[in-house]
Amino acid sequence: MSRRYIPVSDHRFRKSPFFECNDRDDTLYGIYNNRLYPISSGIDTKAHYANLRSNCCLYDVPETPLRITGKDSLPFLEKLFTRSIEKIKIGKAGYAVACNDKGGVIMDGVLLRPNEKEYIYVQANGDFLNWASAQRQSYEAEIEDFDSWVLQVQGPTSLAVLEAISGVSESHLPYYGVTEVDIIGNPFIISRSGWTGERGFEIYSRGSNFDGRRLWAHILEKGARHGLVASDVSSMHVRRIEAGILDYGTDIDSSLNPFEIGLGRLVHLDKREFIGRDALVNTSRTSLRLVGITCDEHDPERGDLLTMEDGTPAGTITAGAFSYTLERGIGFARLLQPASDGTNFFINTSSGTKPCISVDLPFIDKEKLLVR
């Protein structure tokens, strides 16, 4: 099923401070957390993918940071998330998922601890703020959307760009490290993380009172000698699938628990209390229902139907692309029943059924040899 685009008014959606840096006649936008973001801007996706893997790319991304403050911030966050939050020390970040009382995943994102006074949860697509606010009850804690906007610089030379724009060296910001910096006279938070599986960092503004076009131009100018180019989500999309990075609302939702999507490592059942714990205690640890799929005869697309060899329905493709590294079609499949690595399936296409096979994620760098 090919992706459909429809014209909509932009007046009801929020534009990033970098909107005009990407706005061209051929730019196509998506909507994520009521924010517009550039899906495609007429770039050569293969060329930008190659640059992402050899140099680095700049992305305007729509993830939404939320700020958590107050003396009960830690116990409040321990209740919301399945992992231990106290282990995330000042200057560090950690991937964290929240579940409903049935154990279904309702949000994923990265939790930052830039200083002693606050946590920042960089959420994926969805109305997490209202749900989390309803859980505060007697906790003396506040959670708010503080109008933060995010850029990512991703690729092998990205940390050289970071030092050029902020003075922060690679040695002072380890993987999943967090720091606070001043760039062009404005305060920002930096985390060494990203959505590509490549080395990279993310920039989070403190509010929207800064010149987005100036920051964008400044990063490109300082990054030019390191091969930095402005890109769009089309190049990032291929790389995130190769890296096995899931997208909430696309690949996963509340009908799946962390164990079914390969995130059981984030469920710390030694915690005394968190939402969904009682359900997850009694959940199978081996029922994997979100798997990788490779196909030599077809590039999987969202909505493609999977069957077994006898035609029995087996599941649906949630996201797919052509991998320029593996030179074959790859994607994520959401299965009706758990399956192991190496299971044979068929994808139903307009030109007939095409054979495919399930594989363990990620598709590339399974040994985690890429320096991030």
PDB file of C-alpha atoms in Angstrom, residues 160-166 215-228:
ATOM      1  CA  ALA A 160      33.092  17.299  15.073  1.00  0.00           C
ATOM      2  CA  VAL A 161      30.135  19.520  14.176  1.00  0.00           C
ATOM      3  CA  LEU A 162      29.063  19.554  17.824  1.00  0.00           C
ATOM      4  CA  GLU A 163      32.479  20.801  18.910  1.00  0.00           C
ATOM      5  CA  ALA A 164      32.471  23.434  16.159  1.00  0.00           C
ATOM      6  CA  ILE A 165      29.121  24.917  17.243  1.00  0.00           C
ATOM      7  CA  SER A 166      29.360  24.519  21.018  1.00  0.00           C
ATOM      8  CA  LEU A 215      20.721  28.590  14.301  1.00  0.00           C
ATOM      9  CA  TRP A 216      20.070  26.432  11.216  1.00  0.00           C
ATOM     10  CA  ALA A 217      22.453  28.526   9.105  1.00  0.00           C
ATOM     11  CA  HIS A 218      25.069  28.563  11.873  1.00  0.00           C
ATOM     12  CA  ILE A 219      25.092  24.772  12.159  1.00  0.00           C
ATOM     13  CA  LEU A 220      25.339  24.317   8.383  1.00  0.00           C
ATOM     14  CA  GLU A 221      28.155  26.856   8.143  1.00  0.00           C
ATOM     15  CA  LYS A 222      30.205  25.278  10.937  1.00  0.00           C
ATOM     16  CA  GLY A 223      29.437  21.786   9.672  1.00  0.00           C
ATOM     17  CA  ALA A 224      30.294  22.356   6.012  1.00  0.00           C
ATOM     18  CA  ARG A 225      33.930  21.305   6.428  1.00  0.00           C
ATOM     19  CA  HIS A 226      32.704  18.072   8.017  1.00  0.00           C
ATOM     20  CA  GLY A 227      30.391  17.191   5.117  1.00  0.00           C
ATOM     21  CA  LEU A 228      27.156  18.272   6.829  1.00  0.00           C
TER      22      LEU A 228
END
